[in-house]
Structure formats: C-alpha cells, structure tokens
Short mmCIF file of C-alpha atoms and ligand atoms in Angstrom, two decimals:
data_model
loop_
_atom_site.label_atom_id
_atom_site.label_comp_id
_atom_site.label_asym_id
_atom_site.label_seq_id
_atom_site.Cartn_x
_atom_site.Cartn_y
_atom_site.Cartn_z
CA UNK A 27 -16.41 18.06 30.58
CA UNK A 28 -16.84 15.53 32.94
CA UNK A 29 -16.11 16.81 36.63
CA UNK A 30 -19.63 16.46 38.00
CA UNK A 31 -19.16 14.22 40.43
CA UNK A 32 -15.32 14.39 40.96
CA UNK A 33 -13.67 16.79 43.46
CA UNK A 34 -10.50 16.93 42.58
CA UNK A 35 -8.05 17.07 38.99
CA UNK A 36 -6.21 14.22 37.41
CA UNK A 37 -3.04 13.72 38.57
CA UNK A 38 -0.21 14.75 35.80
CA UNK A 39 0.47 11.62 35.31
CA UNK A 40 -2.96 10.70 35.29
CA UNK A 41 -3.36 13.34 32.34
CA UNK A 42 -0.68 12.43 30.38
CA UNK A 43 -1.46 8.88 30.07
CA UNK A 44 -5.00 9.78 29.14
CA UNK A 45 -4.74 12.56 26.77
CA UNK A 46 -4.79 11.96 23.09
CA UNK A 47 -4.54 14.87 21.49
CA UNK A 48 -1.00 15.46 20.76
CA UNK A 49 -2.04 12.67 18.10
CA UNK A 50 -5.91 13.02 17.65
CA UNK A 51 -5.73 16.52 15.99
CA UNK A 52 -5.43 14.80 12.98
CA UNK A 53 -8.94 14.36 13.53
CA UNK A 54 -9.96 17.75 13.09
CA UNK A 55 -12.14 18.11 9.94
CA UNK A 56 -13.60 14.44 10.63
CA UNK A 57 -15.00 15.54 14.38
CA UNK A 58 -16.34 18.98 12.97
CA UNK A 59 -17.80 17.58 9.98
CA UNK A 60 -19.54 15.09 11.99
CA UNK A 61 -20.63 17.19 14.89
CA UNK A 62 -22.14 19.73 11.67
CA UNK A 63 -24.25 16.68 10.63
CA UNK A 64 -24.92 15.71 13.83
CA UNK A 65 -26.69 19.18 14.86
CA UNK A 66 -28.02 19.51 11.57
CA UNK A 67 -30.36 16.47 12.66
CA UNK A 68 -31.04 17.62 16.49
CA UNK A 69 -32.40 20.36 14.67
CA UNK A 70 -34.89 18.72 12.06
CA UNK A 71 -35.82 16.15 14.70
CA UNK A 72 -36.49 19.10 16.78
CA UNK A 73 -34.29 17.92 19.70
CA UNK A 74 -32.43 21.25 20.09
CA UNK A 75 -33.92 24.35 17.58
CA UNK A 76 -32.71 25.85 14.91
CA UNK A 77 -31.15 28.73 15.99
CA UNK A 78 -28.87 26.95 18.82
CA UNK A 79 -28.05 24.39 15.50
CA UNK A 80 -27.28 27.38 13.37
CA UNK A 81 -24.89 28.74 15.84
CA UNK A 82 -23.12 26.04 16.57
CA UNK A 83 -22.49 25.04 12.96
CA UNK A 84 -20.93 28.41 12.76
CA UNK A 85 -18.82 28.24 15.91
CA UNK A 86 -17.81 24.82 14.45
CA UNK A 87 -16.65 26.93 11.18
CA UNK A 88 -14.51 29.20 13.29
CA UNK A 89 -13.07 26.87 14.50
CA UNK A 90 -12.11 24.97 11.58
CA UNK A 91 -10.73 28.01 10.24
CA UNK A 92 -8.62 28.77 13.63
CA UNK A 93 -7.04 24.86 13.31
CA UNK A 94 -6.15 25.65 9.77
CA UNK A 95 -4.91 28.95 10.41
CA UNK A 96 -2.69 27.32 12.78
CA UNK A 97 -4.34 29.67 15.57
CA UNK A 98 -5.71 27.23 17.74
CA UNK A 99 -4.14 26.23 21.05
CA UNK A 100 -4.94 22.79 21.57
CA UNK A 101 -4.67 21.70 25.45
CA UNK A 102 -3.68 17.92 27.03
CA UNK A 103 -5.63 19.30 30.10
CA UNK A 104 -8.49 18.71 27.70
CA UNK A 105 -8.15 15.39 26.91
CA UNK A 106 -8.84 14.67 23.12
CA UNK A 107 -10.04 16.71 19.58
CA UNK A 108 -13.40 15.68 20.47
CA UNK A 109 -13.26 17.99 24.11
CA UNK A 110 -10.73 20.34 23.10
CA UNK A 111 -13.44 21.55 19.91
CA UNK A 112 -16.26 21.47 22.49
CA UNK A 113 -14.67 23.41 24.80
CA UNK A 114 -13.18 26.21 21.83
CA UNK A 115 -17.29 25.93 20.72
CA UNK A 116 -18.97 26.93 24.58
CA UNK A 117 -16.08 29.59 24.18
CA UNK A 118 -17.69 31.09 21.28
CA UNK A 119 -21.33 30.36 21.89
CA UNK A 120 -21.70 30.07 25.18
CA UNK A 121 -24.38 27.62 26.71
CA UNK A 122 -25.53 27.01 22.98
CA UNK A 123 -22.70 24.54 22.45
CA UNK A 124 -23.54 22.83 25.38
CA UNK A 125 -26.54 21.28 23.43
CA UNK A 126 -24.77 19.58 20.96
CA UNK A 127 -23.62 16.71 22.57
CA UNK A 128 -27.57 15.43 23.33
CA UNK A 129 -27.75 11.53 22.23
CA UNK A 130 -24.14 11.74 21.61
CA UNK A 131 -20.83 10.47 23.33
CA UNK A 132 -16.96 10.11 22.73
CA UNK A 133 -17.67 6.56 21.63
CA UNK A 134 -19.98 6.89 18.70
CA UNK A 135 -17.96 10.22 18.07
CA UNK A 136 -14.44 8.65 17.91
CA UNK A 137 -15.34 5.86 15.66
CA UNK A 138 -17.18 8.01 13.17
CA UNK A 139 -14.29 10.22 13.10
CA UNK A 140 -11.80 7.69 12.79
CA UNK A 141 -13.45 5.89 10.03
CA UNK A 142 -13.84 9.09 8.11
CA UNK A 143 -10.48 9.69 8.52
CA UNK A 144 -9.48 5.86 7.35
CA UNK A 145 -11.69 6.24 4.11
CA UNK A 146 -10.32 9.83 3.54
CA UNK A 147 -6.28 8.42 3.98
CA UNK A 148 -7.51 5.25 1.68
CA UNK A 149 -8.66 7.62 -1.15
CA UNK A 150 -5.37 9.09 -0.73
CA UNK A 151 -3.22 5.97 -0.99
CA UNK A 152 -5.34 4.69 -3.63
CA UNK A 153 -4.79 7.71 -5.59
CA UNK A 154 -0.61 7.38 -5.05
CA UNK A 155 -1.01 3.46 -5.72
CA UNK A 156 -2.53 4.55 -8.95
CA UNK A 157 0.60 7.20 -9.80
CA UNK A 158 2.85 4.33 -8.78
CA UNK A 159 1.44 1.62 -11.48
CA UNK A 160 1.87 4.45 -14.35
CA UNK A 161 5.35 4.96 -13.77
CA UNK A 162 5.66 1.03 -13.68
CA UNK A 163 3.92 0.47 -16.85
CA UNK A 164 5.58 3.80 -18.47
CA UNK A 165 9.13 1.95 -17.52
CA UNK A 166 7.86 -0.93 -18.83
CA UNK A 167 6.34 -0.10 -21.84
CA UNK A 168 9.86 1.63 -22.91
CA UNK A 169 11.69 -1.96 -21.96
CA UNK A 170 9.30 -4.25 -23.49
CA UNK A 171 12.06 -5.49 -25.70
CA UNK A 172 15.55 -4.93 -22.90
CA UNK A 173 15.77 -8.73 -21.99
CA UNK A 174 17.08 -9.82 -18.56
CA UNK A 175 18.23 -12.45 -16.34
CA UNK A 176 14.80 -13.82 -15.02
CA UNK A 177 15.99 -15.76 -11.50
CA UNK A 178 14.30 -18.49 -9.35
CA UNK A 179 15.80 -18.80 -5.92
CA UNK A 180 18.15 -15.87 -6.93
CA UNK A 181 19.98 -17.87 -9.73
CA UNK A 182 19.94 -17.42 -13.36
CA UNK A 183 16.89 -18.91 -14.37
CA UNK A 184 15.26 -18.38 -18.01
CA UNK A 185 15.68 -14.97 -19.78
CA UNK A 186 12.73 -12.25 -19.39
CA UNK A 187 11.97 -8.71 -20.59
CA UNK A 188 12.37 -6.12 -17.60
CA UNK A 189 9.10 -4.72 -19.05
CA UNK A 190 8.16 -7.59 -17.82
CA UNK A 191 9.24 -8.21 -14.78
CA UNK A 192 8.23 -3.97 -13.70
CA UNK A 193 4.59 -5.26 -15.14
CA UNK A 194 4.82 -8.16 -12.12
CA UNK A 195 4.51 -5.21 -9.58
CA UNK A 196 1.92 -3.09 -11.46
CA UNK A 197 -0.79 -6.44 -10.91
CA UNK A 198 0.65 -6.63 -7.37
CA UNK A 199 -0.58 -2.91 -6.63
CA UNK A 200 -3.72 -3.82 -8.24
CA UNK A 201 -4.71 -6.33 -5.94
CA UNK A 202 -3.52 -4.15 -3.13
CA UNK A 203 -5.65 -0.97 -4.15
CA UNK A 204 -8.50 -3.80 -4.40
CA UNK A 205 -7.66 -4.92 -0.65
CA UNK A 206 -7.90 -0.81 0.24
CA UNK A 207 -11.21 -0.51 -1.73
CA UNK A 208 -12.85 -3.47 -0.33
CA UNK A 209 -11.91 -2.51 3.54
CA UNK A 210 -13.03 0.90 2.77
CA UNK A 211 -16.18 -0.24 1.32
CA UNK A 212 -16.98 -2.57 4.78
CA UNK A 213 -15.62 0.63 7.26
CA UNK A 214 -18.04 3.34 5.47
CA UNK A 215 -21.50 2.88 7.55
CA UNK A 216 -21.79 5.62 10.54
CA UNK A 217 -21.55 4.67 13.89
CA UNK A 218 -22.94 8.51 14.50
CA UNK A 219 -25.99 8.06 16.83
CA UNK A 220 -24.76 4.71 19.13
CA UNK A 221 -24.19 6.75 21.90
CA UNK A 222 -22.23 5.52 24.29
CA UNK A 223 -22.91 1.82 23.80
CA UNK A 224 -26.61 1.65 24.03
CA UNK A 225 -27.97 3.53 21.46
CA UNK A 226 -30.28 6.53 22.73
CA UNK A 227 -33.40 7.37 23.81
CA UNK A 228 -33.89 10.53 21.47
CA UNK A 229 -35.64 10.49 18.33
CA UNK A 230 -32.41 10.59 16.21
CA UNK A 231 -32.12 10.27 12.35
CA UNK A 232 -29.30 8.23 11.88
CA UNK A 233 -29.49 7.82 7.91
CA UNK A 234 -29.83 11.37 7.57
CA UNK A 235 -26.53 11.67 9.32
CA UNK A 236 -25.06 8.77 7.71
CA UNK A 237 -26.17 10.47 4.30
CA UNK A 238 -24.43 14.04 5.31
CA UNK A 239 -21.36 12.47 5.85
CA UNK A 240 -20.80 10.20 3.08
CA UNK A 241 -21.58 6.53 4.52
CA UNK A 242 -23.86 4.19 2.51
CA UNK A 243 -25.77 3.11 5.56
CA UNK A 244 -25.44 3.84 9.73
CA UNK A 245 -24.27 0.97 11.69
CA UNK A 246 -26.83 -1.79 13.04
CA UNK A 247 -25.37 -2.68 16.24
CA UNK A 248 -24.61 -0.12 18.54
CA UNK A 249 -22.14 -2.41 20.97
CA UNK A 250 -20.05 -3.00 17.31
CA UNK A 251 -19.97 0.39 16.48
CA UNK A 252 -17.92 1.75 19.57
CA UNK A 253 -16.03 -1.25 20.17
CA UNK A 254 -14.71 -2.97 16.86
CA UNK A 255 -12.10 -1.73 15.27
CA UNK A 256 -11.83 -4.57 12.29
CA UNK A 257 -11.89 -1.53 9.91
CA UNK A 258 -8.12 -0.44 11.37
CA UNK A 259 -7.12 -3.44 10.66
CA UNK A 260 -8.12 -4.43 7.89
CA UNK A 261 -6.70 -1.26 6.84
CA UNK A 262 -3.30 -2.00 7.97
CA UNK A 263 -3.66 -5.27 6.68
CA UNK A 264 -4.05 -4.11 3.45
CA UNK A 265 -1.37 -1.61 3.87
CA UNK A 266 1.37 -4.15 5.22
CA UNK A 267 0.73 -6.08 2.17
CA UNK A 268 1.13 -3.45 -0.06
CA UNK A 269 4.20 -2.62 1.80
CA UNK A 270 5.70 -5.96 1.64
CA UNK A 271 5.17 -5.48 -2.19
CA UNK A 272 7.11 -2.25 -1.95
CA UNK A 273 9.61 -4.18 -0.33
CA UNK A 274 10.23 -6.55 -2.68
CA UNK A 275 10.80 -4.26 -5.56
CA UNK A 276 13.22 -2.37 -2.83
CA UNK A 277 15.32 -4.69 -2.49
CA UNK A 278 15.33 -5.66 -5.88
CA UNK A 279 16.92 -2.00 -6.56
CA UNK A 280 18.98 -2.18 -3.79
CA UNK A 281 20.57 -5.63 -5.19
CA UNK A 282 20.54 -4.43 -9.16
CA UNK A 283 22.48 -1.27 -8.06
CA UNK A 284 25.41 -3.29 -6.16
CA UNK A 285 28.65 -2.92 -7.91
CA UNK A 286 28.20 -6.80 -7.87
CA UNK A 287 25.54 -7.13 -9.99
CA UNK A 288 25.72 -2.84 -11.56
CA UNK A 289 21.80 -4.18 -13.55
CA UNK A 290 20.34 -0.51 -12.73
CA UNK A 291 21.22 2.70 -12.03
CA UNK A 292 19.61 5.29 -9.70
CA UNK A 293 20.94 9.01 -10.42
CA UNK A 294 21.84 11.17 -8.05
CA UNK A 295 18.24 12.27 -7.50
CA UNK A 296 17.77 8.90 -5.61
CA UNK A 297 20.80 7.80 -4.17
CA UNK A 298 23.39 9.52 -1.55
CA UNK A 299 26.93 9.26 -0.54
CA UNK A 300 29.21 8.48 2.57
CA UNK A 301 30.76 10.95 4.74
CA UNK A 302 33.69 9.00 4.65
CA UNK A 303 34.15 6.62 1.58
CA UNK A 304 34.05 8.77 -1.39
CA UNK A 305 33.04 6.55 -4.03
CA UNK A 306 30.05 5.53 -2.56
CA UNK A 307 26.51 5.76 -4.13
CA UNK A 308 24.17 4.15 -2.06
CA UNK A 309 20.37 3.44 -2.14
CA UNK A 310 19.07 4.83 0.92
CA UNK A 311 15.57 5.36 -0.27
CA UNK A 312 15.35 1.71 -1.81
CA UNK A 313 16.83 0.52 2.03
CA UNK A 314 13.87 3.02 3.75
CA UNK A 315 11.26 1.60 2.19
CA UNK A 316 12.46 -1.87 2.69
CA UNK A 317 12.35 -0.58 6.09
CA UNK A 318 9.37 0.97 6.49
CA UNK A 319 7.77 -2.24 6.33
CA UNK A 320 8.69 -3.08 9.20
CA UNK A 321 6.62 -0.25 11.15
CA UNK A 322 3.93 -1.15 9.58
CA UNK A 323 3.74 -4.40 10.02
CA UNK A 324 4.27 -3.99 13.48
CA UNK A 325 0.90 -1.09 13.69
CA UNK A 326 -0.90 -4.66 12.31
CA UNK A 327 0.35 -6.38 14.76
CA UNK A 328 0.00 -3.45 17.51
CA UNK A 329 -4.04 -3.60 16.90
CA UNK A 330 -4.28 -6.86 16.82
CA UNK A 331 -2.80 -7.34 19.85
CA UNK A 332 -4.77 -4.40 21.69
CA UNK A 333 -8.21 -5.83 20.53
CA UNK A 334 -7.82 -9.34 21.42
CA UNK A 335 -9.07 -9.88 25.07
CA UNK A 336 -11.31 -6.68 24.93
CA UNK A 337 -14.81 -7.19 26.24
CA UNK A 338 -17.65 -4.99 24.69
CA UNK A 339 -18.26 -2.43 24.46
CA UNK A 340 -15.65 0.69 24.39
CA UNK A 341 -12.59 0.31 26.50
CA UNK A 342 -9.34 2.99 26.95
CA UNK A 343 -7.20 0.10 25.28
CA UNK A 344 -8.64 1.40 21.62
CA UNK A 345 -7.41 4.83 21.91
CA UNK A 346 -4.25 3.38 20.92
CA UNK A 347 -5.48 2.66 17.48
CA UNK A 348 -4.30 5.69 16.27
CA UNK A 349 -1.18 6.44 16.53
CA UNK A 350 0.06 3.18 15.15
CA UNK A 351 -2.16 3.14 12.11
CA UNK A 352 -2.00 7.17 11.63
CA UNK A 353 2.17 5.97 11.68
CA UNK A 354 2.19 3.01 9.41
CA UNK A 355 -0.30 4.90 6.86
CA UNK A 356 1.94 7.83 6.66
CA UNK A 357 4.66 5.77 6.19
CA UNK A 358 3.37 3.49 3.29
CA UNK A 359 1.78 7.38 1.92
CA UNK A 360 5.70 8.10 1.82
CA UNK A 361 7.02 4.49 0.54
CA UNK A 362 4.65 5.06 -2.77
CA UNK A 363 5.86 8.40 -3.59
CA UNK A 364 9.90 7.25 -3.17
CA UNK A 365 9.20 3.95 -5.14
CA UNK A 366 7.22 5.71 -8.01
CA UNK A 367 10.09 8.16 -7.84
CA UNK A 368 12.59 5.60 -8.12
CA UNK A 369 10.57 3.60 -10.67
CA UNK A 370 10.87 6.58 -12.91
CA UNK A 371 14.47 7.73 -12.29
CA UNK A 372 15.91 4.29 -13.08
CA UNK A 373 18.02 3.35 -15.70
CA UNK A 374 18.58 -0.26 -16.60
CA UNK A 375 22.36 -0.97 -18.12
CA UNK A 376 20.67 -2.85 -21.15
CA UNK A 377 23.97 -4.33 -22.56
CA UNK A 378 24.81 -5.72 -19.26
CA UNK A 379 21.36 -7.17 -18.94
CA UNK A 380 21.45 -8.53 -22.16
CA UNK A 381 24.86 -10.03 -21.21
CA UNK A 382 23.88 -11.30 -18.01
CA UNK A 383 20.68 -13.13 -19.43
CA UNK A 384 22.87 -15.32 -21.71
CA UNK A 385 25.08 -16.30 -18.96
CA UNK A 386 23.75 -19.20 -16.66
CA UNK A 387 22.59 -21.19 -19.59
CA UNK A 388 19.53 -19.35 -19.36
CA UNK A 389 18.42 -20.89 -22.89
CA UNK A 390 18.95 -24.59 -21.92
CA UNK A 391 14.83 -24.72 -21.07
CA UNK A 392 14.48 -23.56 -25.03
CA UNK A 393 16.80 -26.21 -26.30
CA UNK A 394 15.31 -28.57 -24.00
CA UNK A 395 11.56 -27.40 -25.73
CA UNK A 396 13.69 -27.82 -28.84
CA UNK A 397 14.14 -31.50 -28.32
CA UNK A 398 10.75 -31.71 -27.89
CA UNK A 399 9.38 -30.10 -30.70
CA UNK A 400 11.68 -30.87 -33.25
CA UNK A 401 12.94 -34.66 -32.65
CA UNK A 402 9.56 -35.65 -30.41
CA UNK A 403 11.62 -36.17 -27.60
CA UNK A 404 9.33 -36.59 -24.42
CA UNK A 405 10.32 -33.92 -22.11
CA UNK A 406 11.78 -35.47 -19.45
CA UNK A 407 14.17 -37.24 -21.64
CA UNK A 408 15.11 -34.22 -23.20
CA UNK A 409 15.59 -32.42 -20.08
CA UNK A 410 18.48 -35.22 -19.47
CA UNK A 411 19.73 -34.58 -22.94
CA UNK A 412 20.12 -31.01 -22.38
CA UNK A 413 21.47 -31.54 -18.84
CA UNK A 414 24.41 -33.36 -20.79
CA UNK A 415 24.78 -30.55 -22.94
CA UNK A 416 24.90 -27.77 -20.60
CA UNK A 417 27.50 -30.16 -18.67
CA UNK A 418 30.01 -30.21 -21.89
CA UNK A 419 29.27 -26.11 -22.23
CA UNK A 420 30.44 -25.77 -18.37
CA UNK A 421 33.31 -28.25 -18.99
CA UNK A 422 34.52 -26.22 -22.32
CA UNK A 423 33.50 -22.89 -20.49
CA UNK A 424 31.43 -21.80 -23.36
CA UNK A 425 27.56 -20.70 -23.53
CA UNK A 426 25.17 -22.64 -24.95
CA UNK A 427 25.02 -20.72 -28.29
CA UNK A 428 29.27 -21.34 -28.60
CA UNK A 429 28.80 -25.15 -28.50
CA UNK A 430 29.80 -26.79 -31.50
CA UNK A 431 27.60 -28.87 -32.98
CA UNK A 432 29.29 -31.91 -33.21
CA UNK A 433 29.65 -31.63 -29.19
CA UNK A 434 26.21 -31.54 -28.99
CA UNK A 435 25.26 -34.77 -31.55
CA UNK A 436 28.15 -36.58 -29.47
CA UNK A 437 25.10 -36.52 -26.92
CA UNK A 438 22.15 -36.41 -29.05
CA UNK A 439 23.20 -37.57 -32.92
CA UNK A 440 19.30 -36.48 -34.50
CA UNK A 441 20.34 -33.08 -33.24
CA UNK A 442 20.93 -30.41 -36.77
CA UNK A 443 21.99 -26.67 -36.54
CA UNK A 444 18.54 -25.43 -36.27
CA UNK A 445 18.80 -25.56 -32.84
CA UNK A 446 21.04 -22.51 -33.03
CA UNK A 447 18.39 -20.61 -33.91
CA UNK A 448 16.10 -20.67 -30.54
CA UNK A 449 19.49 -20.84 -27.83
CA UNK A 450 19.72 -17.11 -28.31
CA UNK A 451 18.35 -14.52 -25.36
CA UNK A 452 16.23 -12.51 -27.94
CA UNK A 453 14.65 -15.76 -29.61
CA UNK A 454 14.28 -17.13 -25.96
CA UNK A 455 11.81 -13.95 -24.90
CA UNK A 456 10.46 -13.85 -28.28
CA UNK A 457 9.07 -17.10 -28.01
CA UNK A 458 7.00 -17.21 -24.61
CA UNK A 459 3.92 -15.72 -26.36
CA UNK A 460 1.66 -17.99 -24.04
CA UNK A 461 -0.95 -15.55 -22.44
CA UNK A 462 0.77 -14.02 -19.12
CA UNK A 463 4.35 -14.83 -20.91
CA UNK A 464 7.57 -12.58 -21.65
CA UNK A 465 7.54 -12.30 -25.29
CA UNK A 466 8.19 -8.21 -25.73
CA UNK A 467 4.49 -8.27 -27.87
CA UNK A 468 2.36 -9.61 -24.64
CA UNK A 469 4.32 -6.88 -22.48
CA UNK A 470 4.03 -3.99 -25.11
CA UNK A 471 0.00 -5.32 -24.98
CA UNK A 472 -0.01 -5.15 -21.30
CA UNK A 473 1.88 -1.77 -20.69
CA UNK A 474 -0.36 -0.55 -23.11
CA UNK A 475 -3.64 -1.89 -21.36
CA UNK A 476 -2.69 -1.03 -18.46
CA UNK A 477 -1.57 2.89 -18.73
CA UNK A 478 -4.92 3.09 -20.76
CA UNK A 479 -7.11 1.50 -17.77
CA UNK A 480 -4.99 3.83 -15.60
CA UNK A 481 -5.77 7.32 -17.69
CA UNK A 482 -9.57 6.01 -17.64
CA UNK A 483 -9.78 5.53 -14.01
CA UNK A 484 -9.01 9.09 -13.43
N1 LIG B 529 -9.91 9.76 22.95
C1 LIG B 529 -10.82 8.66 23.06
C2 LIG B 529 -10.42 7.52 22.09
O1 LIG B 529 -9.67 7.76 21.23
C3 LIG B 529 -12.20 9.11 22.74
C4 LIG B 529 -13.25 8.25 23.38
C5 LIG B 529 -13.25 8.44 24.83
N2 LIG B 529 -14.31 7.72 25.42
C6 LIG B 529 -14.35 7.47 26.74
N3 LIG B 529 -15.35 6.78 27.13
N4 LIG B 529 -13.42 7.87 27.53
O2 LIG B 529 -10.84 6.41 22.21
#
C-alpha cells in the first residue's frame, strides 16, 4: 500500500513488530462502517462519482459478510484491518477501490474506528453493569430483614441488614456506569476527515460523516484527533474502577465462604474442588475476578505510560492502545457476568448471621444512644459508661443482652430494664431509620426503587 518509493520488503522481523492485525480484526465492522460513510460523502461532494462509491460500498459488504462467515484470510504481510480490507476491496473491484482512500489516512481511520469500537464495548458493559445491579437489588430486596455483622476495619462493628450491605454495591455500579457514560459521551465526535494530521485539501463533509456514523459532532482539531488517546483512558479508567468495585465484593465472598467465617454459601454452580483435598469447595470465580483487576489496572497504567512523552501528532507508540484496553475490557465484560452470577447463586446462612451480629457487642453503640436518650447523658460520657459495661460483659463472658441488670446500675445506678429492649440485633437494625440507614424499611424502599429505575431504563 505503501511501496512507492521503497525497493525492497520489510524484514520479518520488521513485519512482525509492525503488524497489528492479529489484534486489530476486532475492528472489522468499525473500519467498514466508516469507510461506507466515508465514500458515501466522496460521492455527494463529488470527489469520486457515484458509481465507483456504489461499488465500493458493495465490495465493502462482501467483505463484511466474508469476516463473518469466517472466510476471510487475514494477512500480517498486510499490516493492519485498515490495509488488509483495502487490499480484499481492489481484489473485488479493481482500480475502483483504489479511490476510496482520497482525503483519508490510517490516522484519522484508526481513531474513528477505535472510538466506535470503545462506545460500541461501553454500551455493552453498561448494559451487563445494569444486569449486575438487578441481581444485587433482587438479593437484597429478599434480605432486607437477614441482619448481619456490619465491620469497620474487619471487626465486629454495629449490626446491618445484608440487603443492605448488597445495596452498597448497586450505588457503586451506578457511579461507575456514570464514569462509562460520561467518557463515552466526550470520545463520540469523528475524527473521520483529519487526514493524516493536517486536515485535507478536498472539499470533505465531515458532519455528514460524523452524522452516518453516530457521533454528535466531528472533531475540531485535526493534530488531537490522530494523536490523543484520552478517550482509552478514560475508558480504562472507568473500567479499573469499576473493577476495583468488583473486587471488593470478591473478596468479600471469598472471606464469607471460609470455613472460618461459613456467612455465605456459593453452590456448586460457582465454586470448584481440589484434585487432591477432597473436601474442598473453593471460590475460584470470586479469586478471578479479584484478579482480573489486576490486568486491568495495569492496561490503565500501560496507556498512560505509552502517551506520556509523545509529541504530536500520530506516532507507532499508539498502536499499542489496543491490545491492552481490548484485554482489560474483555476482562471486566467477563468479571460482571461471574459477579452477577454469583450475586444470584448465593445463599447467606441467616442464623449464623444473625448469631454473628450479636457477638462483638455489636449493640453497645445502641445502649450507648440509650444513655443518651433516656437519662440525657451527653454522649461522650455515655460512651465511657457503656465502655464499662461492655468491660463487665467480656469479664462475665456474656453478651450485652445477658447482663444482669444490677451489673449494669453497679456502673450507671439511673439505668432501668428498658434498656433491654434496644441491645437486641433486630431492634438495633430496626432503629437506624435515618435516610441512607439499615433499618430493613429504608432497604425494602431502596431495593424497591432501585429494580424499578432498573426495569425503566430498559
Ligand atoms: N495500525 C495502526 C495503528 O493502530 C494504524 C495507523 C497507522 N498509521 C501510520 N501512520 N502508520 O495505529
């Protein structure tokens, strides 16, 4: 495509460090569906005529059909999707196909493509994101009443609903589907029509191409539109986030399923065993997506790091933006579908929960509030009362709730046996109505609100 003024081949070496089609395929219906638009306008602008356009656009359809088919023999000798459809097209119209790279070039090309791709792959995600949230707030909605051991810094903390805590992760995938929709809304304006870095000295319509192929506006700058990629990482940006999310929740499942701690239950569906310990049941896909993170966050990191001392315009370097980010988006693509599988296949072991969230002294907050309320006590003073109390609990090796009274008036003599009535788990829950709160009534509410939102959105 470009031998004019070279006499000899690449070197193989020379070829295999260039070409990037083994992973640019993926590109396919973005470069046809741009080089359709793009003739489409040589043609009304009267830059190449109609019939040369109309041939081409059905060369371009053969060959669409031949990639999907699976009967197209893509070749590293040529380079990239963007020569290896070119080539396939002069094939099957002869010197008509020749014409439809006028005002363009592999710059302008591969960033349209690429962006098309990125807002097709966001749509995607966004979509699973969305199937991921239901089975959170379907799992929640069902344990808006199973209370829990609520931790901070991984020790028993103040009791909560699970509802509640699976409702923490349904907001988190809200903001991250609002980081995908706001980096797709900045990536959709066409770079179509740049040229190489210059823009071009044909007549071009560039909204008319930007229109065809779904962008709200073409790009302004010609030197930004070949050589940024801000909208891959923004992308992955997004997308580690969202991961780290993922991984949170992972290795929430991975710690509730230990025989330590036995708080959930995966079935076999989602868990597999050792070839040589047979009692094993272990959470592989809860480790995986833990995992996963790690790739990528590391395709973040790979872009950044390629981008960083480039000068404008287009340089080789950015060809690597695809493999990394076509990687890491797969991978988060697959990290949805196991968590939303997991989410739903779950069982929490609601006695044990309900055990677990009474141990600790998980209520001594509520008695604490109790002070408060009932004898006026200013909080920090009854924090120290009920510091006391929890103190002769630990020393008697009872719970709260098992304290006699007259242990606890030996510390506090205003104190009467209402108090019994808010140191239980259920009472605790049932009480932290405050907007945002536990109580099993906000999380019903929420669940509800939020599987509602969800079956509108669709
Ligand atoms: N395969 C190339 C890429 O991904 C296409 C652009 C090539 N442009 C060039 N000037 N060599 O970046």
């Amino acid at each position: 495509m470009w031998g004019g003024r070279f006499s000899s081949g690449p070197d193989a070496i020379m070829e295999e460090i260039n070409a990037s089609i083994d992973f640019d395929k993926a590109l396919y219906r973005q470069d046809i569906a741009a080089s359709k638009a793009h003739a489409d306008m040589l043609a009304k602008q009267g830059i190449i005529a109609a019939d040369d356009a109309t041939s081409i656009a059905r060369g371009l359809d053969t060959i669409l059909s031949e990639i999907e088919g699976g009967k197209f023999t893509f070749q590293r000798a040529l380079e990239d999707i963007h020569m290896n459809v070119e080539s396939r097209l002069t094939e099957l119209i002869g010197p008509a196909a020749g014409r439809l790279h006028t005002a363009r070039s592999r710059n302008d090309q591969v960033a349209t493509d690429f962006r098309l791709w990125m807002r097709d792959t966001i749509d995607t995600l966004d979509a699973a994101l969305a199937g991921y949230q239901k089975a959170l707030a379907e799992k929640a909605l069902e344990h808006a009443d199973t209370v829990m051991p609520g931790f901070t810094h991984l020790q028993t903390a103040q009791p909560v609903t699970f509802g509640h805590h699976l409702l923490a992760y349904v907001e988190m995938a809200a903001r991250d589907r609002g980081r995908f929709a706001d980096a797709r809304k900045r990536l959709n304006e066409s770079p179509l029509g740049s040229g190489a870095l210059a823009g071009t000295s044909f007549d071009l319509d560039r909204e008319m191409t930007a229109k065809a192929l779904g962008f709200t506006r073409p790009t302004a700058n010609s030197l930004d539109a070949v050589s940024d990629r801000d909208f891959v990482m923004e992308t992955l940006a997004a997308a580690a986030i969202a991961s780290v999310h993922l991984s949170r929740l992972a290795e929430e499942i991975v710690i509730w399923t230990s025989p330590l701690v036995g708080l959930v239950k995966l079935s076999d569906k989602f868990t597999t065993g050792s070839s040589m310990m047979p009692q094993k049941r272990n959470p592989d896909a809860a480790e995986l997506v833990r995992a996963k993170t790690g790739r990528i966050i590391g395709a973040l990191t790979g872009i950044l790091v390629v981008m960083k001392g480039l000068p404008l315009a287009y340089a080789k370097d950015m060809q690597e933006d695809k493999e990394g980010a076509m990687d890491a988006l797969s991978a988060l693509s697959l990290a949805v579908a196991a968590m939303a599988g997991m989410v739903t296949d779950l069982t929490p072991d609601t006695a044990k929960m309900r055990k677990a969230a009474g141990e600790g002294y998980a209520t001594a907050t509520d008695l604490a509030d109790w002070l408060v309320r009932a004898l006026k006590l200013p909080f920090r003073e009854a924090h120290h009362v009920t510091g006391r109390i929890v103190a002769k609990a630990s020393e008697q090796g009872v719970p709260l709730h098992r304290l006699p009274l007259a242990a606890m008036q030996a510390i506090e003599p205003r104190i009467t046996d209402d108090v019994f009535s808010v140191l239980s788990v259920d009472r605790s829950v049932k009480s932290r109505v405050s907007y945002g709160g536990t109580a099993p009534k906000n999380v019903r509410a929420q669940a509800k609100r939020w599987l509602k939102r969800l079956d509108q959105e669709r």
